[in-house]
Coordinates of N, CA, C and O in Angstrom, one line a residue:
M296 N 147.4 154.1 98.0 CA 147.8 152.8 98.0 C 146.8 151.9 97.3 O 145.7 151.9 97.7
S297 N 147.2 151.1 96.4 CA 146.3 150.2 95.7 C 146.7 148.8 96.0 O 147.8 148.4 96.1
Y298 N 145.7 148.1 96.2 CA 145.8 146.7 96.5 C 145.5 145.9 95.2 O 144.5 146.1 94.6
I299 N 146.3 145.0 94.9 CA 146.1 144.2 93.7 C 145.9 142.8 94.2 O 146.7 142.2 94.9
L300 N 144.8 142.2 93.8 CA 144.5 140.9 94.2 C 145.0 140.0 93.1 O 144.6 140.2 91.9
K301 N 145.7 139.0 93.4 CA 146.2 138.1 92.4 C 145.4 136.8 92.6 O 145.3 136.2 93.6
F302 N 144.9 136.3 91.5 CA 144.3 135.0 91.5 C 145.2 134.1 90.7 O 145.8 134.4 89.7
N303 N 145.2 132.9 91.2 CA 145.9 131.9 90.5 C 145.1 131.4 89.3 O 143.9 131.1 89.5
N304 N 145.6 131.4 88.1 CA 144.8 131.0 87.0 C 144.7 129.5 86.8 O 144.2 129.1 85.7
K305 N 145.1 128.8 87.7 CA 145.0 127.3 87.6 C 143.5 126.9 87.6 O 142.7 127.5 88.4
N306 N 143.1 126.0 86.7 CA 141.7 125.6 86.8 C 141.5 124.7 88.0 O 142.3 123.8 88.2
Q307 N 140.6 125.1 88.8 CA 140.3 124.3 90.0 C 139.1 123.4 89.8 O 138.1 123.9 89.2
G308 N 139.2 122.2 90.3 CA 138.1 121.3 90.1 C 138.6 119.9 90.4 O 139.7 119.7 91.0
F309 N 137.8 118.9 90.1 CA 138.2 117.5 90.4 C 138.7 116.9 89.1 O 138.3 117.2 88.0
T310 N 139.7 116.0 89.3 CA 140.2 115.3 88.2 C 139.3 114.1 87.9 O 138.5 113.7 88.8
L311 N 139.5 113.6 86.8 CA 138.7 112.4 86.4 C 139.0 111.2 87.4 O 138.0 110.5 87.8
L312 N 140.2 111.1 87.8 CA 140.5 110.0 88.7 C 139.8 110.2 90.1 O 139.3 109.2 90.6
E313 N 139.7 111.4 90.6 CA 139.0 111.7 91.8 C 137.5 111.3 91.7 O 136.9 110.8 92.6
L314 N 137.0 111.7 90.6 CA 135.5 111.4 90.4 C 135.3 109.9 90.3 O 134.3 109.4 90.8
L315 N 136.2 109.2 89.6 CA 136.0 107.8 89.5 C 136.1 107.1 90.9 O 135.3 106.2 91.2
V316 N 137.0 107.6 91.7 CA 137.2 107.0 93.1 C 135.9 107.2 93.9 O 135.4 106.3 94.6
V317 N 135.3 108.4 93.8 CA 134.1 108.7 94.5 C 132.9 107.8 94.0 O 132.1 107.3 94.8
M318 N 132.9 107.7 92.7 CA 131.8 106.8 92.1 C 131.9 105.4 92.6 O 130.9 104.7 92.8
V319 N 133.2 104.9 92.6 CA 133.4 103.5 93.1 C 133.0 103.4 94.6 O 132.3 102.4 94.9
I320 N 133.3 104.3 95.4 CA 132.9 104.3 96.8 C 131.4 104.3 96.9 O 130.8 103.5 97.7
I321 N 130.7 105.1 96.2 CA 129.2 105.2 96.2 C 128.6 103.9 95.7 O 127.7 103.4 96.3
G322 N 129.2 103.3 94.7 CA 128.7 102.0 94.2 C 128.9 100.9 95.2 O 128.0 100.1 95.4
L323 N 130.0 100.9 95.9 CA 130.2 99.9 97.0 C 129.2 100.0 98.1 O 128.7 99.0 98.6
L324 N 129.0 101.3 98.5 CA 128.0 101.5 99.6 C 126.6 101.1 99.1 O 125.8 100.4 99.9
A325 N 126.2 101.4 97.9 CA 124.9 101.0 97.4 C 124.8 99.5 97.3 O 123.7 98.9 97.6
G326 N 125.8 98.8 96.9 CA 125.8 97.4 96.8 C 125.7 96.7 98.1 O 125.2 95.6 98.2
Y327 N 126.1 97.3 99.2 CA 126.0 96.8 100.5 C 124.7 97.1 101.1 O 124.0 96.2 101.7
V328 N 124.3 98.3 101.0 CA 123.0 98.8 101.7 C 121.8 98.4 101.0 O 120.8 98.0 101.6
G329 N 121.8 98.4 99.6 CA 120.6 98.1 98.8 C 120.0 96.7 99.2 O 118.8 96.7 99.5
P330 N 120.7 95.6 99.1 CA 120.1 94.3 99.5 C 119.5 94.3 100.9 O 118.5 93.7 101.1
K331 N 120.2 94.9 101.8 CA 119.7 94.9 103.2 C 118.4 95.6 103.3 O 117.5 95.2 104.0
Y332 N 118.3 96.7 102.6 CA 117.0 97.5 102.5 C 115.9 96.7 101.9 O 114.8 96.6 102.5
F333 N 116.1 96.1 100.8 CA 115.0 95.4 100.1 C 114.7 94.1 100.9 O 113.5 93.6 100.8
E334 N 115.6 93.5 101.6 CA 115.3 92.4 102.5 C 114.3 92.8 103.6 O 113.4 92.0 103.9
Q335 N 114.5 94.0 104.1 CA 113.6 94.5 105.2 C 112.2 94.7 104.6 O 111.2 94.4 105.3
I336 N 112.1 95.1 103.4 CA 110.8 95.3 102.7 C 110.1 94.0 102.6 O 108.9 93.8 102.9
G337 N 110.8 93.0 102.2 CA 110.2 91.6 102.1 C 109.7 91.1 103.4 O 108.7 90.5 103.5
K338 N 110.5 91.3 104.5 CA 110.1 90.9 105.8 C 108.8 91.6 106.2 O 107.9 91.0 106.8
S339 N 108.7 92.9 105.9 CA 107.5 93.6 106.4 C 106.3 93.1 105.6 O 105.2 93.1 106.2
E340 N 106.4 92.8 104.3 CA 105.2 92.3 103.6 C 104.8 90.9 104.2 O 103.6 90.7 104.3
T341 N 105.7 90.1 104.6 CA 105.3 88.8 105.2 C 104.7 89.0 106.5 O 103.7 88.4 106.8
K342 N 105.2 90.0 107.3 CA 104.5 90.3 108.6 C 103.1 90.8 108.4 O 102.2 90.5 109.2
T343 N 102.9 91.6 107.4 CA 101.6 92.2 107.1 C 100.7 91.0 106.7 O 99.5 91.0 107.2
A344 N 101.1 90.1 105.9 CA 100.3 89.0 105.5 C 99.9 88.1 106.7 O 98.8 87.7 106.8
K345 N 100.9 87.9 107.6 CA 100.6 87.1 108.9 C 99.5 87.9 109.7 O 98.6 87.2 110.2
A346 N 99.6 89.2 109.8 CA 98.6 89.9 110.6 C 97.3 89.9 109.9 O 96.2 89.8 110.6
Q347 N 97.2 90.0 108.6 CA 95.9 89.9 107.9 C 95.3 88.5 108.0 O 94.1 88.4 108.2
V348 N 96.1 87.5 107.9 CA 95.6 86.1 108.0 C 95.0 85.9 109.4 O 93.9 85.4 109.6
D349 N 95.7 86.5 110.4 CA 95.2 86.4 111.8 C 93.9 87.2 112.0 O 92.9 86.7 112.6
A350 N 93.8 88.4 111.4 CA 92.6 89.2 111.5 C 91.4 88.5 110.8 O 90.3 88.5 111.3
L351 N 91.7 87.9 109.6 CA 90.6 87.2 108.9 C 90.2 86.0 109.6 O 89.0 85.6 109.6
G352 N 91.1 85.3 110.3 CA 90.8 84.1 111.1 C 89.9 84.5 112.2 O 88.9 83.8 112.5
K353 N 90.1 85.6 112.9 CA 89.2 86.1 114.0 C 87.8 86.4 113.4 O 86.8 86.1 114.1
A354 N 87.8 87.0 112.3 CA 86.5 87.3 111.7 C 85.7 86.0 111.3 O 84.5 85.9 111.5
L355 N 86.5 85.0 110.8 CA 85.8 83.7 110.5 C 85.3 83.1 111.7 O 84.2 82.5 111.7
D356 N 86.1 83.2 112.8 CA 85.6 82.6 114.1 C 84.3 83.2 114.6 O 83.4 82.6 115.1
Q357 N 84.3 84.6 114.5 CA 83.0 85.3 114.9 C 81.9 84.9 114.0 O 80.7 84.7 114.5
Y358 N 82.1 84.7 112.7 CA 81.1 84.2 111.8 C 80.6 82.8 112.2 O 79.4 82.6 112.3
R359 N 81.5 81.9 112.6 CA 81.1 80.6 113.0 C 80.3 80.7 114.3 O 79.3 79.9 114.5
I360 N 80.7 81.5 115.2 CA 80.0 81.7 116.5 C 78.5 82.1 116.2 O 77.6 81.5 116.8
D361 N 78.3 83.0 115.3 CA 77.0 83.5 115.0 C 76.2 82.5 114.2 O 75.0 82.3 114.5
T362 N 76.8 81.9 113.2 CA 76.0 81.1 112.3 C 76.1 79.6 112.5 O 75.3 78.8 112.0
G363 N 77.0 79.1 113.3 CA 77.2 77.7 113.6 C 78.2 77.0 112.7 O 78.5 75.8 113.0
S364 N 78.6 77.6 111.7 CA 79.6 77.0 110.8 C 80.4 78.1 110.0 O 80.0 79.2 110.0
Y365 N 81.6 77.6 109.5 CA 82.4 78.6 108.7 C 81.7 78.7 107.3 O 81.0 77.8 106.9
P366 N 82.0 79.8 106.6 CA 81.5 79.9 105.2 C 82.1 78.7 104.4 O 83.2 78.3 104.6
T367 N 81.3 78.3 103.4 CA 81.8 77.2 102.5 C 82.9 77.8 101.6 O 83.0 79.0 101.5
T368 N 83.6 76.9 100.9 CA 84.5 77.4 99.9 C 83.9 78.2 98.9 O 84.4 79.3 98.4
E369 N 82.7 77.8 98.5 CA 81.9 78.6 97.4 C 81.5 80.0 97.9 O 81.6 80.9 97.2
Q370 N 81.1 80.1 99.2 CA 80.8 81.4 99.7 C 82.0 82.2 99.9 O 81.9 83.4 99.7
G371 N 83.1 81.6 100.3 CA 84.4 82.3 100.4 C 84.4 83.4 101.5 O 83.5 83.5 102.3
L372 N 85.5 84.2 101.4 CA 85.7 85.2 102.4 C 84.7 86.4 102.2 O 84.5 87.2 103.1
A373 N 84.0 86.5 101.1 CA 83.0 87.5 100.8 C 81.9 87.4 101.8 O 81.2 88.4 102.1
A374 N 81.7 86.2 102.4 CA 80.6 86.0 103.4 C 80.9 86.8 104.7 O 79.9 87.0 105.5
L375 N 82.1 87.3 104.8 CA 82.4 88.1 106.0 C 81.8 89.5 105.9 O 81.6 90.2 106.9
N376 N 81.5 89.9 104.7 CA 81.0 91.3 104.5 C 79.5 91.3 104.0 O 78.9 92.3 104.2
K377 N 79.1 90.2 103.4 CA 77.7 90.2 102.9 C 77.1 88.9 103.1 O 77.8 87.8 102.9
N378 N 75.9 88.9 103.6 CA 75.2 87.6 103.9 C 75.1 86.8 102.6 O 74.6 87.2 101.6
P379 N 75.7 85.6 102.6 CA 75.9 84.8 101.4 C 74.6 84.1 101.0 O 74.6 83.4 100.0
G380 N 73.5 84.4 101.6 CA 72.2 83.8 101.2 C 71.2 84.1 102.3 O 71.2 85.1 102.9
N381 N 70.4 83.1 102.5 CA 69.4 83.3 103.6 C 69.8 82.7 104.9 O 69.1 81.9 105.5
I382 N 71.0 83.1 105.4 CA 71.5 82.7 106.7 C 70.9 83.6 107.7 O 71.3 84.8 107.8
S383 N 69.9 83.1 108.5 CA 69.2 83.9 109.4 C 70.0 84.5 110.6 O 69.8 85.6 111.1
K384 N 71.0 83.7 111.0 CA 71.8 84.1 112.2 C 73.0 85.0 111.8 O 73.8 85.3 112.7
W385 N 73.2 85.3 110.5 CA 74.3 86.1 110.1 C 74.2 87.5 110.7 O 73.1 88.1 110.6
S386 N 75.2 88.0 111.4 CA 75.2 89.2 112.1 C 76.2 90.2 111.7 O 76.7 91.0 112.4
G387 N 76.7 90.0 110.4 CA 77.8 90.8 109.9 C 77.4 92.2 109.5 O 76.3 92.6 109.8
P388 N 78.3 92.9 108.9 CA 79.6 92.4 108.4 C 80.6 92.2 109.5 O 80.6 92.9 110.6
Y389 N 81.4 91.3 109.3 CA 82.4 90.9 110.3 C 83.8 91.6 110.1 O 84.7 91.4 110.9
L390 N 83.9 92.4 109.0 CA 85.0 93.2 108.7 C 84.6 94.6 108.5 O 83.5 94.8 107.9
K391 N 85.3 95.6 108.9 CA 85.0 97.0 108.6 C 85.1 97.4 107.2 O 84.3 98.2 106.7
K392 N 86.0 96.7 106.5 CA 86.2 97.0 105.0 C 86.1 95.7 104.3 O 86.0 94.6 104.9
N393 N 86.2 95.8 103.0 CA 86.2 94.6 102.2 C 87.4 93.7 102.5 O 88.5 94.2 102.9
V394 N 87.4 92.4 102.1 CA 88.5 91.5 102.3 C 89.7 92.1 101.5 O 89.5 92.2 100.3
P395 N 90.8 92.3 102.2 CA 92.0 92.9 101.4 C 92.7 91.8 100.6 O 92.5 90.6 100.9
N396 N 93.4 92.2 99.6 CA 94.3 91.3 98.9 C 95.5 91.2 99.8 O 95.8 92.0 100.7
D397 N 96.3 90.2 99.5 CA 97.6 90.0 100.3 C 98.6 91.1 99.9 O 98.3 91.9 98.9
P398 N 99.7 91.3 100.6 CA 100.6 92.4 100.2 C 101.2 92.3 98.8 O 101.7 93.3 98.4
W399 N 101.0 91.2 98.1 CA 101.5 91.1 96.8 C 100.4 91.2 95.8 O 100.5 90.8 94.6
D400 N 99.2 91.8 96.3 CA 98.1 92.1 95.5 C 97.4 90.9 94.8 O 96.8 90.9 93.7
K401 N 97.4 89.8 95.6 CA 96.7 88.6 95.1 C 95.6 88.2 96.2 O 95.9 88.5 97.4
P402 N 94.5 87.7 95.8 CA 93.5 87.3 96.8 C 94.0 86.2 97.7 O 94.7 85.3 97.3
Y403 N 93.5 86.3 99.0 CA 93.8 85.2 99.9 C 93.0 84.0 99.5 O 91.9 84.1 98.9
L404 N 93.6 82.8 99.7 CA 93.0 81.5 99.3 C 92.3 81.0 100.5 O 92.8 80.9 101.6
Y405 N 91.1 80.5 100.3 CA 90.2 80.0 101.4 C 89.6 78.7 101.0 O 89.1 78.6 99.9
K406 N 89.6 77.7 101.9 CA 89.0 76.4 101.6 C 88.3 75.9 102.9 O 89.0 75.9 104.0
S407 N 87.0 75.6 102.8 CA 86.3 75.0 104.0 C 85.4 73.9 103.5 O 84.5 74.2 102.7
P408 N 85.5 72.8 104.1 CA 86.4 72.3 105.1 C 87.8 72.3 104.6 O 88.0 72.0 103.4
G409 N 88.8 72.5 105.5 CA 90.1 72.6 105.1 C 90.8 71.2 105.2 O 90.3 70.3 105.8
E410 N 92.0 71.1 104.7 CA 92.8 69.9 104.8 C 93.6 69.9 106.1 O 94.1 68.9 106.6
H411 N 93.8 71.1 106.7 CA 94.6 71.3 108.0 C 93.7 71.6 109.2 O 94.3 71.8 110.3
G412 N 92.5 71.8 109.0 CA 91.6 72.2 110.1 C 90.2 72.4 109.5 O 89.8 72.0 108.5
D413 N 89.4 73.2 110.3 CA 88.0 73.5 109.9 C 88.1 74.3 108.6 O 87.2 74.2 107.8
Y414 N 89.1 75.1 108.4 CA 89.3 75.9 107.2 C 90.7 76.1 107.0 O 91.6 76.0 107.9
D415 N 91.1 76.3 105.7 CA 92.5 76.7 105.3 C 92.4 78.1 104.7 O 91.7 78.3 103.8
L416 N 93.2 79.0 105.3 CA 93.3 80.3 104.8 C 94.8 80.6 104.6 O 95.6 80.4 105.6
Y417 N 95.2 81.0 103.4 CA 96.6 81.2 103.2 C 96.8 82.0 101.9 O 95.9 82.3 101.2
T418 N 98.1 82.4 101.8 CA 98.6 83.1 100.6 C 99.9 82.4 100.3 O 100.6 81.9 101.1
L419 N 100.2 82.4 99.0 CA 101.4 81.7 98.5 C 102.7 82.6 98.5 O 103.7 82.2 97.9
G420 N 102.6 83.8 99.0 CA 103.8 84.6 99.1 C 104.0 85.3 97.8 O 103.2 85.3 96.8
K421 N 105.2 86.0 97.7 CA 105.5 86.8 96.5 C 105.6 86.0 95.2 O 105.1 86.5 94.2
D422 N 106.1 84.8 95.3 CA 106.2 84.0 94.0 C 105.0 83.4 93.5 O 104.9 82.9 92.4
G423 N 103.9 83.4 94.4 CA 102.6 82.8 94.0 C 102.7 81.3 93.8 O 101.8 80.7 93.2
Q424 N 103.7 80.6 94.4 CA 103.8 79.1 94.3 C 104.0 78.5 95.7 O 104.5 79.2 96.5
Q425 N 103.5 77.3 95.8 CA 103.7 76.7 97.1 C 105.1 76.5 97.5 O 106.0 76.3 96.7
G426 N 105.4 76.6 98.8 CA 106.7 76.6 99.4 C 107.4 77.9 99.2 O 106.8 78.9 98.9
G427 N 108.7 77.9 99.5 CA 109.5 79.1 99.4 C 110.0 79.5 100.7 O 109.6 79.1 101.8
T428 N 110.9 80.4 100.6 CA 111.5 81.0 101.9 C 111.6 82.5 101.7 O 111.3 83.1 100.7
K429 N 111.8 83.2 102.9 CA 111.8 84.6 103.0 C 110.6 85.2 102.4 O 109.5 84.8 102.8
E430 N 110.7 86.2 101.4 CA 109.5 86.8 100.9 C 108.6 85.9 100.0 O 107.5 86.2 99.8
A431 N 109.1 84.8 99.6 CA 108.3 83.8 98.8 C 107.7 82.8 99.7 O 107.0 81.9 99.2
E432 N 107.8 82.9 101.0 CA 107.3 82.0 102.0 C 105.7 82.0 102.0 O 105.2 83.1 101.9
D433 N 105.1 80.9 102.1 CA 103.7 80.8 102.2 C 103.3 81.3 103.6 O 103.9 81.0 104.6
V434 N 102.2 82.0 103.7 CA 101.7 82.5 105.0 C 100.3 81.7 105.2 O 99.4 81.9 104.4
V435 N 100.2 80.9 106.2 CA 99.1 80.0 106.4 C 98.4 80.3 107.8 O 99.0 80.8 108.7
S436 N 97.2 79.8 107.9 CA 96.5 79.9 109.1 C 96.6 78.7 110.1 O 96.2 78.8 111.2
W437 N 97.3 77.7 109.6 CA 97.4 76.5 110.5 C 98.7 76.3 111.1 O 99.7 76.8 110.8

């Protein structure tokens, strides 16, 4: 007894229409999910900047406790890691590492005396300009 297997010679696969429908569905999903994903990245960068401004503010406060004043604008945030001159009461470094750049890879801006307090410590956000919303929002110490 012999068994004969018969195969249907029809080409099996996807039609162009089926492929286009799948591509449209994938495009719609990417169009919906993509902006939500990138919005979360922008929020996390702003949160990181707020945490860094807070940590730098605490280091500046410790510097003031030790030396009696905040670093001048000319001394800048570098005074937290290296004695800016012959300040005898300097007990640093006040940071374990060098002063980081903001999440957008720009240096934090520091001014002492500040316009809003003893010092102004801030970053201008992703756009690098004053004002803005969401990821372009300024992150400030005041």
